[in-house]
């Protein structure tokens, strides 16, 4: 039980993610091919960033790593996130709404980093300063 077992510092990571990270670091298809073999897919003959990006997209779908992948690959120009979200209809507290904000501009202003809680800044006694773009 994660709530009562005092495991808030426990980080869970899939072995497939480790293998894909290995391929990205070494720029070899080895890790990707291990993941593909488990999935019953043919091996890739060579490494390419495009192939790695595709493998991470499919293998880690809906596991909350896509945003950070886009930031790592595109930095402040990670606008691919915007193209997939702006104009999308969502239900917000029972009310139909549309996502309509410019995430590309927010990433450019903040580098993709989150805002630091003012409470934490106050508790630090001035050691922490707000992330640029969130002032």
Tab-separated table of N, CA, C and O in Angstrom:
chain	number	residue	atom	x	y	z
A	1	UNK	N	0.844	-1.175	0.000
A	1	UNK	CA	0.000	0.000	0.000
A	1	UNK	C	0.890	1.239	0.000
A	1	UNK	O	1.539	1.545	0.997
A	2	UNK	N	0.915	1.946	-1.125
A	2	UNK	CA	1.814	3.099	-1.265
A	2	UNK	C	1.472	4.237	-0.314
A	2	UNK	O	2.335	4.995	0.084
A	3	UNK	N	0.203	4.356	0.072
A	3	UNK	CA	-0.190	5.455	0.941
A	3	UNK	C	0.349	5.264	2.356
A	3	UNK	O	0.855	6.193	2.966
A	4	UNK	N	0.281	4.039	2.864
A	4	UNK	CA	0.642	3.803	4.254
A	4	UNK	C	2.014	3.148	4.439
A	4	UNK	O	2.492	3.030	5.557
A	5	UNK	N	2.651	2.729	3.360
A	5	UNK	CA	3.906	1.991	3.477
A	5	UNK	C	5.121	2.915	3.489
A	5	UNK	O	6.250	2.452	3.437
A	6	UNK	N	4.885	4.224	3.531
A	6	UNK	CA	5.983	5.180	3.641
A	6	UNK	C	6.984	5.047	2.495
A	6	UNK	O	8.191	4.996	2.703
A	7	UNK	N	6.478	4.963	1.281
A	7	UNK	CA	7.342	4.778	0.110
A	7	UNK	C	7.308	5.985	-0.818
A	7	UNK	O	7.450	5.854	-2.016
A	8	UNK	N	7.130	7.168	-0.269
A	8	UNK	CA	7.003	8.340	-1.127
A	8	UNK	C	8.275	8.631	-1.932
A	8	UNK	O	8.224	9.322	-2.932
A	9	UNK	N	9.422	8.100	-1.505
A	9	UNK	CA	10.659	8.324	-2.246
A	9	UNK	C	10.977	7.183	-3.203
A	9	UNK	O	12.023	7.186	-3.845
A	10	UNK	N	10.092	6.216	-3.324
A	10	UNK	CA	10.298	5.075	-4.199
A	10	UNK	C	10.026	5.487	-5.643
A	10	UNK	O	8.976	6.029	-5.949
A	11	UNK	N	10.977	5.251	-6.515
A	11	UNK	CA	10.812	5.570	-7.927
A	11	UNK	C	10.677	4.265	-8.692
A	11	UNK	O	11.535	3.386	-8.594
A	12	UNK	N	9.593	4.128	-9.411
A	12	UNK	CA	9.376	2.940	-10.233
A	12	UNK	C	9.685	3.293	-11.673
A	12	UNK	O	9.242	4.317	-12.182
A	13	UNK	N	10.445	2.431	-12.335
A	13	UNK	CA	10.798	2.658	-13.730
A	13	UNK	C	10.772	1.319	-14.449
A	13	UNK	O	11.207	0.308	-13.911
A	14	UNK	N	10.230	1.322	-15.635
A	14	UNK	CA	10.130	0.086	-16.410
A	14	UNK	C	11.464	-0.247	-17.055
A	14	UNK	O	12.208	0.635	-17.489
A	15	UNK	N	11.744	-1.542	-17.153
A	15	UNK	CA	12.990	-1.987	-17.780
A	15	UNK	C	13.029	-1.560	-19.249
A	15	UNK	O	14.082	-1.226	-19.781
A	16	UNK	N	11.872	-1.539	-19.912
A	16	UNK	CA	11.825	-1.083	-21.300
A	16	UNK	C	12.305	0.360	-21.409
A	16	UNK	O	13.011	0.723	-22.358
A	17	UNK	N	11.970	1.188	-20.425
A	17	UNK	CA	12.437	2.575	-20.416
A	17	UNK	C	13.956	2.622	-20.275
A	17	UNK	O	14.636	3.390	-20.954
A	18	UNK	N	14.496	1.780	-19.414
A	18	UNK	CA	15.955	1.712	-19.236
A	18	UNK	C	16.624	1.299	-20.549
A	18	UNK	O	17.632	1.884	-20.965
A	19	UNK	N	16.063	0.304	-21.227
A	19	UNK	CA	16.634	-0.155	-22.498
A	19	UNK	C	16.592	0.943	-23.560
A	19	UNK	O	17.552	1.130	-24.315
A	20	UNK	N	15.484	1.675	-23.609
A	20	UNK	CA	15.376	2.762	-24.587
A	20	UNK	C	16.328	3.908	-24.243
A	20	UNK	O	16.913	4.530	-25.139
A	21	UNK	N	16.506	4.177	-22.947
A	21	UNK	CA	17.492	5.190	-22.548
A	21	UNK	C	18.894	4.757	-22.965
A	21	UNK	O	19.703	5.568	-23.416
A	22	UNK	N	19.182	3.472	-22.821
A	22	UNK	CA	20.493	2.941	-23.227
A	22	UNK	C	20.721	3.175	-24.716
A	22	UNK	O	21.802	3.614	-25.128
A	23	UNK	N	19.721	2.874	-25.534
A	23	UNK	CA	19.852	3.105	-26.975
A	23	UNK	C	20.080	4.579	-27.282
A	23	UNK	O	20.890	4.925	-28.145
A	24	UNK	N	19.372	5.446	-26.570
A	24	UNK	CA	19.536	6.884	-26.811
A	24	UNK	C	20.938	7.348	-26.435
A	24	UNK	O	21.560	8.136	-27.144
A	25	UNK	N	21.454	6.849	-25.322
A	25	UNK	CA	22.796	7.246	-24.868
A	25	UNK	C	23.908	6.697	-25.762
A	25	UNK	O	24.867	7.395	-26.068
A	26	UNK	N	23.784	5.433	-26.146
A	26	UNK	CA	24.851	4.799	-26.935
A	26	UNK	C	24.663	4.985	-28.430
A	26	UNK	O	25.569	4.677	-29.203
A	27	UNK	N	23.502	5.443	-28.828
A	27	UNK	CA	23.127	5.605	-30.230
A	27	UNK	C	23.313	4.300	-30.998
A	27	UNK	O	23.863	4.266	-32.107
A	28	UNK	N	22.845	3.225	-30.369
A	28	UNK	CA	22.828	1.901	-30.989
A	28	UNK	C	21.404	1.367	-30.924
A	28	UNK	O	20.627	1.768	-30.055
A	29	UNK	N	21.050	0.417	-31.795
A	29	UNK	CA	19.689	-0.126	-31.761
A	29	UNK	C	19.508	-1.245	-30.730
A	29	UNK	O	18.416	-1.798	-30.618
A	30	UNK	N	20.545	-1.565	-29.962
A	30	UNK	CA	20.501	-2.732	-29.068
A	30	UNK	C	19.313	-2.708	-28.115
A	30	UNK	O	18.550	-3.680	-28.033
A	31	UNK	N	19.157	-1.630	-27.340
A	31	UNK	CA	18.056	-1.549	-26.379
A	31	UNK	C	16.703	-1.557	-27.072
A	31	UNK	O	15.766	-2.228	-26.617
A	32	UNK	N	16.596	-0.818	-28.177
A	32	UNK	CA	15.336	-0.788	-28.915
A	32	UNK	C	14.980	-2.178	-29.408
A	32	UNK	O	13.821	-2.596	-29.331
A	33	UNK	N	15.982	-2.913	-29.905
A	33	UNK	CA	15.708	-4.244	-30.438
A	33	UNK	C	15.320	-5.236	-29.354
A	33	UNK	O	14.523	-6.141	-29.598
A	34	UNK	N	15.848	-5.067	-28.155
A	34	UNK	CA	15.433	-5.922	-27.045
A	34	UNK	C	13.963	-5.686	-26.730
A	34	UNK	O	13.197	-6.636	-26.517
A	35	UNK	N	13.549	-4.422	-26.725
A	35	UNK	CA	12.142	-4.083	-26.477
A	35	UNK	C	11.277	-4.614	-27.613
A	35	UNK	O	10.210	-5.196	-27.383
A	36	UNK	N	11.724	-4.438	-28.846
A	36	UNK	CA	10.964	-4.897	-30.009
A	36	UNK	C	10.828	-6.425	-30.023
A	36	UNK	O	9.787	-6.959	-30.374
A	37	UNK	N	11.888	-7.129	-29.626
A	37	UNK	CA	11.847	-8.599	-29.593
A	37	UNK	C	10.774	-9.075	-28.618
A	37	UNK	O	9.998	-9.983	-28.914
A	38	UNK	N	10.717	-8.450	-27.425
A	38	UNK	CA	9.703	-8.809	-26.441
A	38	UNK	C	8.302	-8.589	-27.005
A	38	UNK	O	7.378	-9.336	-26.718
A	39	UNK	N	8.164	-7.565	-27.847
A	39	UNK	CA	6.854	-7.245	-28.427
A	39	UNK	C	6.565	-8.048	-29.690
A	39	UNK	O	5.498	-7.903	-30.289
A	40	UNK	N	7.527	-8.895	-30.112
A	40	UNK	CA	7.322	-9.710	-31.307
A	40	UNK	C	7.507	-8.941	-32.604
A	40	UNK	O	6.971	-9.341	-33.639
A	41	UNK	N	8.282	-7.861	-32.560
A	41	UNK	CA	8.536	-7.047	-33.755
A	41	UNK	C	9.913	-7.346	-34.327
A	41	UNK	O	10.812	-7.795	-33.622
A	42	UNK	N	10.086	-7.057	-35.595
A	42	UNK	CA	11.378	-7.261	-36.258
A	42	UNK	C	12.399	-6.267	-35.711
A	42	UNK	O	12.052	-5.125	-35.402
A	43	UNK	N	13.671	-6.665	-35.632
A	43	UNK	CA	14.703	-5.745	-35.149
A	43	UNK	C	14.988	-4.630	-36.153
A	43	UNK	O	14.776	-4.792	-37.352
A	44	UNK	N	15.453	-3.506	-35.629
A	44	UNK	CA	15.849	-2.385	-36.479
A	44	UNK	C	17.304	-2.584	-36.898
A	44	UNK	O	18.138	-2.974	-36.074
A	45	UNK	N	17.647	-2.299	-38.145
A	45	UNK	CA	19.017	-2.509	-38.602
A	45	UNK	C	20.015	-1.490	-38.051
A	45	UNK	O	21.201	-1.783	-37.917
A	46	UNK	N	19.522	-0.284	-37.721
A	46	UNK	CA	20.438	0.765	-37.264
A	46	UNK	C	19.696	1.724	-36.342
A	46	UNK	O	18.465	1.774	-36.318
A	47	UNK	N	20.470	2.502	-35.603
A	47	UNK	CA	19.909	3.521	-34.715
A	47	UNK	C	19.617	4.785	-35.500
A	47	UNK	O	20.379	5.194	-36.371
A	48	UNK	N	18.513	5.409	-35.187
A	48	UNK	CA	18.240	6.780	-35.627
A	48	UNK	C	17.402	7.431	-34.541
A	48	UNK	O	16.645	6.753	-33.833
A	49	UNK	N	17.540	8.736	-34.403
A	49	UNK	CA	16.757	9.444	-33.398
A	49	UNK	C	15.269	9.303	-33.690
A	49	UNK	O	14.459	9.135	-32.777
A	50	UNK	N	14.901	9.341	-34.957
A	50	UNK	CA	13.487	9.202	-35.320
A	50	UNK	C	12.939	7.842	-34.893
A	50	UNK	O	11.824	7.746	-34.380
A	51	UNK	N	13.731	6.780	-35.074
A	51	UNK	CA	13.292	5.444	-34.666
A	51	UNK	C	13.145	5.380	-33.145
A	51	UNK	O	12.173	4.814	-32.626
A	52	UNK	N	14.093	5.969	-32.438
A	52	UNK	CA	14.028	5.973	-30.973
A	52	UNK	C	12.799	6.736	-30.498
A	52	UNK	O	12.077	6.281	-29.605
A	53	UNK	N	12.546	7.890	-31.097
A	53	UNK	CA	11.389	8.682	-30.712
A	53	UNK	C	10.099	7.901	-30.938
A	53	UNK	O	9.192	7.934	-30.105
A	54	UNK	N	10.020	7.184	-32.035
A	54	UNK	CA	8.839	6.373	-32.330
A	54	UNK	C	8.688	5.231	-31.308
A	54	UNK	O	7.597	4.974	-30.812
A	55	UNK	N	9.805	4.575	-30.985
A	55	UNK	CA	9.757	3.482	-30.005
A	55	UNK	C	9.291	3.985	-28.639
A	55	UNK	O	8.484	3.349	-27.980
A	56	UNK	N	9.822	5.138	-28.212
A	56	UNK	CA	9.418	5.687	-26.907
A	56	UNK	C	7.945	6.087	-26.932
A	56	UNK	O	7.230	5.891	-25.952
A	57	UNK	N	7.486	6.630	-28.038
A	57	UNK	CA	6.081	7.027	-28.161
A	57	UNK	C	5.168	5.821	-27.980
A	57	UNK	O	4.216	5.862	-27.207
A	58	UNK	N	5.469	4.726	-28.672
A	58	UNK	CA	4.605	3.548	-28.613
A	58	UNK	C	4.781	2.763	-27.316
A	58	UNK	O	3.812	2.345	-26.696
A	59	UNK	N	6.008	2.539	-26.900
A	59	UNK	CA	6.260	1.695	-25.732
A	59	UNK	C	5.822	2.347	-24.423
A	59	UNK	O	5.340	1.678	-23.526
A	60	UNK	N	6.004	3.660	-24.331
A	60	UNK	CA	5.721	4.341	-23.067
A	60	UNK	C	4.446	5.177	-23.129
A	60	UNK	O	4.257	6.096	-22.344
A	61	UNK	N	3.579	4.841	-24.064
A	61	UNK	CA	2.327	5.571	-24.237
A	61	UNK	C	1.571	5.664	-22.916
A	61	UNK	O	1.429	4.701	-22.189
A	62	UNK	N	1.100	6.857	-22.588
A	62	UNK	CA	0.270	7.129	-21.414
A	62	UNK	C	0.982	6.863	-20.093
A	62	UNK	O	0.347	6.584	-19.094
A	63	UNK	N	2.312	6.951	-20.083
A	63	UNK	CA	3.051	6.731	-18.838
A	63	UNK	C	3.717	8.018	-18.336
A	63	UNK	O	4.642	7.983	-17.556
A	64	UNK	N	3.245	9.153	-18.821
A	64	UNK	CA	3.662	10.468	-18.330
A	64	UNK	C	5.121	10.809	-18.584
A	64	UNK	O	5.707	11.610	-17.870
A	65	UNK	N	5.724	10.228	-19.605
A	65	UNK	CA	7.111	10.591	-19.908
A	65	UNK	C	7.219	11.405	-21.194
A	65	UNK	O	8.272	11.969	-21.477
A	66	UNK	N	6.151	11.510	-21.954
A	66	UNK	CA	6.191	12.177	-23.259
A	66	UNK	C	6.591	13.653	-23.148
A	66	UNK	O	7.408	14.135	-23.917
A	67	UNK	N	6.028	14.370	-22.202
A	67	UNK	CA	6.340	15.789	-22.019
A	67	UNK	C	7.841	15.977	-21.821
A	67	UNK	O	8.462	16.838	-22.428
A	68	UNK	N	8.435	15.130	-20.987
A	68	UNK	CA	9.860	15.264	-20.691
A	68	UNK	C	10.717	14.809	-21.867
A	68	UNK	O	11.797	15.360	-22.093
A	69	UNK	N	10.240	13.842	-22.634
A	69	UNK	CA	10.942	13.466	-23.861
A	69	UNK	C	10.981	14.652	-24.819
A	69	UNK	O	12.026	14.989	-25.380
A	70	UNK	N	9.834	15.303	-25.021
A	70	UNK	CA	9.777	16.443	-25.938
A	70	UNK	C	10.678	17.578	-25.462
A	70	UNK	O	11.370	18.214	-26.267
A	71	UNK	N	10.691	17.825	-24.155
A	71	UNK	CA	11.584	18.871	-23.630
A	71	UNK	C	13.046	18.518	-23.880
A	71	UNK	O	13.847	19.370	-24.250
A	72	UNK	N	13.391	17.267	-23.669
A	72	UNK	CA	14.781	16.838	-23.862
A	72	UNK	C	15.193	16.950	-25.327
A	72	UNK	O	16.292	17.393	-25.643
A	73	UNK	N	14.319	16.554	-26.237
A	73	UNK	CA	14.674	16.547	-27.653
A	73	UNK	C	14.582	17.920	-28.299
A	73	UNK	O	15.357	18.245	-29.185
A	74	UNK	N	13.619	18.740	-27.879
A	74	UNK	CA	13.375	20.006	-28.566
A	74	UNK	C	13.620	21.242	-27.709
A	74	UNK	O	13.535	22.354	-28.212
A	75	UNK	N	13.883	21.059	-26.425
A	75	UNK	CA	14.145	22.195	-25.555
A	75	UNK	C	12.989	23.172	-25.550
A	75	UNK	O	11.829	22.784	-25.485
A	76	UNK	N	13.328	24.440	-25.639
A	76	UNK	CA	12.298	25.479	-25.572
A	76	UNK	C	11.417	25.526	-26.815
A	76	UNK	O	10.452	26.273	-26.863
A	77	UNK	N	11.724	24.708	-27.804
A	77	UNK	CA	10.898	24.650	-29.016
A	77	UNK	C	10.055	23.384	-29.049
A	77	UNK	O	9.747	22.855	-30.107
A	78	UNK	N	9.688	22.877	-27.895
A	78	UNK	CA	8.895	21.643	-27.805
A	78	UNK	C	7.441	21.904	-28.144
A	78	UNK	O	6.529	21.472	-27.456
A	79	UNK	N	7.207	22.611	-29.220
A	79	UNK	CA	5.860	23.011	-29.606
A	79	UNK	C	4.975	21.878	-30.077
A	79	UNK	O	3.786	22.072	-30.263
A	80	UNK	N	5.542	20.699	-30.273
A	80	UNK	CA	4.710	19.566	-30.682
A	80	UNK	C	3.612	19.309	-29.666
A	80	UNK	O	2.545	18.806	-30.004
A	81	UNK	N	3.851	19.669	-28.430
A	81	UNK	CA	2.843	19.492	-27.383
A	81	UNK	C	1.622	20.344	-27.705
A	81	UNK	O	0.486	19.890	-27.596
A	82	UNK	N	1.839	21.587	-28.123
A	82	UNK	CA	0.731	22.492	-28.452
A	82	UNK	C	-0.132	21.961	-29.580
A	82	UNK	O	-1.341	21.992	-29.506
A	83	UNK	N	0.503	21.506	-30.638
A	83	UNK	CA	-0.258	21.081	-31.814
A	83	UNK	C	-1.249	19.978	-31.468
A	83	UNK	O	-2.264	19.837	-32.116
A	84	UNK	N	-0.940	19.193	-30.454
A	84	UNK	CA	-1.813	18.078	-30.107
A	84	UNK	C	-2.854	18.439	-29.063
A	84	UNK	O	-3.741	17.646	-28.806
A	85	UNK	N	-2.767	19.614	-28.435
A	85	UNK	CA	-3.672	19.916	-27.340
A	85	UNK	C	-4.573	21.113	-27.586
A	85	UNK	O	-5.724	21.096	-27.159
A	86	UNK	N	-4.087	22.156	-28.216
A	86	UNK	CA	-4.929	23.337	-28.387
A	86	UNK	C	-6.158	23.016	-29.213
A	86	UNK	O	-6.092	22.361	-30.240
A	87	UNK	N	-7.296	23.505	-28.733
A	87	UNK	CA	-8.558	23.296	-29.421
A	87	UNK	C	-9.259	21.999	-29.068
A	87	UNK	O	-10.364	21.755	-29.520
A	88	UNK	N	-8.628	21.160	-28.253
A	88	UNK	CA	-9.231	19.890	-27.875
A	88	UNK	C	-10.364	20.150	-26.879
A	88	UNK	O	-10.206	20.900	-25.926
A	89	UNK	N	-11.509	19.520	-27.119
A	89	UNK	CA	-12.642	19.666	-26.196
A	89	UNK	C	-12.436	18.750	-25.001
A	89	UNK	O	-12.054	17.586	-25.157
A	90	UNK	N	-12.652	19.284	-23.810
A	90	UNK	CA	-12.512	18.530	-22.560
A	90	UNK	C	-13.711	18.834	-21.671
A	90	UNK	O	-14.429	19.807	-21.881
A	91	UNK	N	-13.908	17.981	-20.678
A	91	UNK	CA	-14.910	18.237	-19.645
A	91	UNK	C	-14.171	18.690	-18.402
A	91	UNK	O	-13.301	17.996	-17.902
A	92	UNK	N	-14.495	19.877	-17.920
A	92	UNK	CA	-13.851	20.464	-16.761
A	92	UNK	C	-14.898	20.653	-15.674
A	92	UNK	O	-15.740	21.546	-15.780
A	93	UNK	N	-14.861	19.809	-14.650
A	93	UNK	CA	-15.845	19.862	-13.552
A	93	UNK	C	-17.272	19.815	-14.078
A	93	UNK	O	-18.143	20.575	-13.653
A	94	UNK	N	-17.524	18.949	-15.053
A	94	UNK	CA	-18.866	18.775	-15.591
A	94	UNK	C	-19.264	19.786	-16.642
A	94	UNK	O	-20.386	19.761	-17.137
A	95	UNK	N	-18.364	20.700	-16.995
A	95	UNK	CA	-18.654	21.714	-17.996
A	95	UNK	C	-17.777	21.487	-19.221
A	95	UNK	O	-16.570	21.306	-19.105
A	96	UNK	N	-18.402	21.515	-20.396
A	96	UNK	CA	-17.661	21.338	-21.629
A	96	UNK	C	-16.794	22.577	-21.876
A	96	UNK	O	-17.259	23.701	-21.762
A	97	UNK	N	-15.530	22.351	-22.195
A	97	UNK	CA	-14.583	23.445	-22.364
A	97	UNK	C	-13.602	23.065	-23.464
A	97	UNK	O	-13.638	21.951	-23.982
A	98	UNK	N	-12.731	23.987	-23.843
A	98	UNK	CA	-11.674	23.711	-24.804
A	98	UNK	C	-10.341	24.100	-24.200
A	98	UNK	O	-10.237	25.106	-23.502
A	99	UNK	N	-9.334	23.280	-24.475
A	99	UNK	CA	-7.981	23.648	-24.075
A	99	UNK	C	-7.539	24.755	-25.020
A	99	UNK	O	-7.560	24.587	-26.231
A	100	UNK	N	-7.182	25.894	-24.464
A	100	UNK	CA	-6.812	27.020	-25.313
A	100	UNK	C	-5.760	27.863	-24.610
A	100	UNK	O	-6.063	28.887	-24.012
A	101	UNK	N	-4.527	27.407	-24.645
A	101	UNK	CA	-3.415	28.174	-24.107
A	101	UNK	C	-2.191	27.869	-24.950
A	101	UNK	O	-2.155	26.873	-25.666
A	102	UNK	N	-1.227	28.721	-24.890
A	102	UNK	CA	-0.049	28.562	-25.729
A	102	UNK	C	1.071	27.930	-24.913
A	102	UNK	O	1.857	28.622	-24.281
A	103	UNK	N	1.120	26.607	-24.925
A	103	UNK	CA	2.126	25.892	-24.155
A	103	UNK	C	3.531	26.161	-24.691
A	103	UNK	O	4.492	26.194	-23.933
A	104	UNK	N	3.658	26.389	-25.996
A	104	UNK	CA	4.973	26.695	-26.555
A	104	UNK	C	5.548	27.950	-25.918
A	104	UNK	O	6.719	27.979	-25.519
A	105	UNK	N	4.734	28.983	-25.782
A	105	UNK	CA	5.218	30.222	-25.163
A	105	UNK	C	5.551	30.011	-23.687
A	105	UNK	O	6.516	30.562	-23.174
A	106	UNK	N	4.763	29.194	-22.988
A	106	UNK	CA	5.042	28.907	-21.575
A	106	UNK	C	6.369	28.161	-21.450
A	106	UNK	O	7.175	28.443	-20.579
A	107	UNK	N	6.627	27.210	-22.335
A	107	UNK	CA	7.893	26.459	-22.302
A	107	UNK	C	9.060	27.384	-22.628
A	107	UNK	O	10.116	27.308	-22.000
A	108	UNK	N	8.871	28.265	-23.595
A	108	UNK	CA	9.949	29.214	-23.924
A	108	UNK	C	10.270	30.110	-22.725
A	108	UNK	O	11.420	30.416	-22.463
A	109	UNK	N	9.243	30.534	-22.011
A	109	UNK	CA	9.449	31.449	-20.874
A	109	UNK	C	10.049	30.747	-19.664
A	109	UNK	O	10.842	31.337	-18.926
A	110	UNK	N	9.682	29.475	-19.450
A	110	UNK	CA	10.094	28.785	-18.224
A	110	UNK	C	11.120	27.686	-18.443
A	110	UNK	O	11.612	27.105	-17.474
A	111	UNK	N	11.425	27.375	-19.699
A	111	UNK	CA	12.311	26.256	-19.985
A	111	UNK	C	11.659	24.919	-19.688
A	111	UNK	O	12.310	23.885	-19.683
A	112	UNK	N	10.361	24.925	-19.434
A	112	UNK	CA	9.639	23.704	-19.115
A	112	UNK	C	9.630	23.376	-17.638
A	112	UNK	O	9.034	22.389	-17.223
A	113	UNK	N	10.302	24.195	-16.836
A	113	UNK	CA	10.344	23.942	-15.398
A	113	UNK	C	9.059	24.421	-14.729
A	113	UNK	O	8.441	25.382	-15.168
A	114	UNK	N	8.693	23.752	-13.649
A	114	UNK	CA	7.486	24.116	-12.921
A	114	UNK	C	7.746	25.271	-11.961
A	114	UNK	O	8.881	25.573	-11.615
A	115	UNK	N	6.674	25.884	-11.539
A	115	UNK	CA	6.736	26.985	-10.588
A	115	UNK	C	7.088	26.457	-9.199
A	115	UNK	O	6.634	25.386	-8.798
A	116	UNK	N	7.909	27.195	-8.474
A	116	UNK	CA	8.228	26.841	-7.089
A	116	UNK	C	7.181	27.482	-6.196
A	116	UNK	O	6.866	28.669	-6.341
A	117	UNK	N	6.644	26.710	-5.284
A	117	UNK	CA	5.628	27.208	-4.363
A	117	UNK	C	6.184	28.394	-3.563
A	117	UNK	O	7.301	28.344	-3.047
A	118	UNK	N	5.401	29.465	-3.449
A	118	UNK	CA	5.825	30.626	-2.673
A	118	UNK	C	6.095	30.245	-1.224
A	118	UNK	O	6.999	30.780	-0.581
A	119	UNK	N	5.338	29.278	-0.723
A	119	UNK	CA	5.554	28.795	0.639
A	119	UNK	C	6.971	28.232	0.792
A	119	UNK	O	7.650	28.498	1.783
A	120	UNK	N	7.435	27.474	-0.202
A	120	UNK	CA	8.786	26.904	-0.154
A	120	UNK	C	9.850	27.997	-0.259
A	120	UNK	O	10.885	27.939	0.403
A	121	UNK	N	9.606	28.998	-1.092
A	121	UNK	CA	10.544	30.120	-1.211
A	121	UNK	C	10.649	30.842	0.124
A	121	UNK	O	11.751	31.155	0.591
A	122	UNK	N	9.498	31.085	0.765
A	122	UNK	CA	9.496	31.755	2.075
A	122	UNK	C	10.226	30.923	3.125
A	122	UNK	O	11.003	31.456	3.924
A	123	UNK	N	9.973	29.612	3.142
A	123	UNK	CA	10.620	28.728	4.117
A	123	UNK	C	12.136	28.653	3.919
A	123	UNK	O	12.880	28.401	4.856
A	124	UNK	N	12.592	28.880	2.681
A	124	UNK	CA	14.032	28.780	2.406
A	124	UNK	C	14.804	29.987	2.907
A	124	UNK	O	16.032	29.999	2.869
A	125	UNK	N	14.101	31.013	3.342
A	125	UNK	CA	14.779	32.210	3.832
A	125	UNK	C	15.546	32.951	2.742
A	125	UNK	O	16.589	33.531	2.994
A	126	UNK	N	15.022	32.896	1.524
A	126	UNK	CA	15.663	33.617	0.425
A	126	UNK	C	16.672	32.806	-0.361
A	126	UNK	O	17.259	33.306	-1.323
A	127	UNK	N	16.911	31.559	0.023
A	127	UNK	CA	17.854	30.712	-0.719
A	127	UNK	C	17.267	30.346	-2.079
A	127	UNK	O	17.954	30.392	-3.093
A	128	UNK	N	15.970	29.997	-2.108
A	128	UNK	CA	15.302	29.670	-3.361
A	128	UNK	C	14.764	30.946	-4.008
A	128	UNK	O	14.289	31.840	-3.314
A	129	UNK	N	14.844	31.000	-5.315
A	129	UNK	CA	14.215	32.081	-6.081
A	129	UNK	C	13.279	31.456	-7.082
A	129	UNK	O	13.460	30.304	-7.494
A	130	UNK	N	12.277	32.225	-7.480
A	130	UNK	CA	11.273	31.699	-8.405
A	130	UNK	C	11.893	31.341	-9.746
A	130	UNK	O	12.796	32.009	-10.242
A	131	UNK	N	11.393	30.278	-10.342
A	131	UNK	CA	11.813	29.845	-11.660
A	131	UNK	C	11.547	30.964	-12.664
A	131	UNK	O	10.459	31.552	-12.649
A	132	UNK	N	12.517	31.274	-13.528
A	132	UNK	CA	12.279	32.307	-14.547
A	132	UNK	C	11.016	32.001	-15.355
A	132	UNK	O	10.744	30.854	-15.698
A	133	UNK	N	10.252	33.026	-15.626
A	133	UNK	CA	9.015	32.881	-16.380
A	133	UNK	C	7.784	32.723	-15.503
A	133	UNK	O	6.671	32.772	-15.987
A	134	UNK	N	7.961	32.509	-14.202
A	134	UNK	CA	6.838	32.341	-13.282
A	134	UNK	C	6.705	33.511	-12.316
A	134	UNK	O	5.920	33.451	-11.386
A	135	UNK	N	7.488	34.588	-12.484
A	135	UNK	CA	7.418	35.721	-11.558
A	135	UNK	C	6.065	36.398	-11.653
A	135	UNK	O	5.442	36.448	-12.643
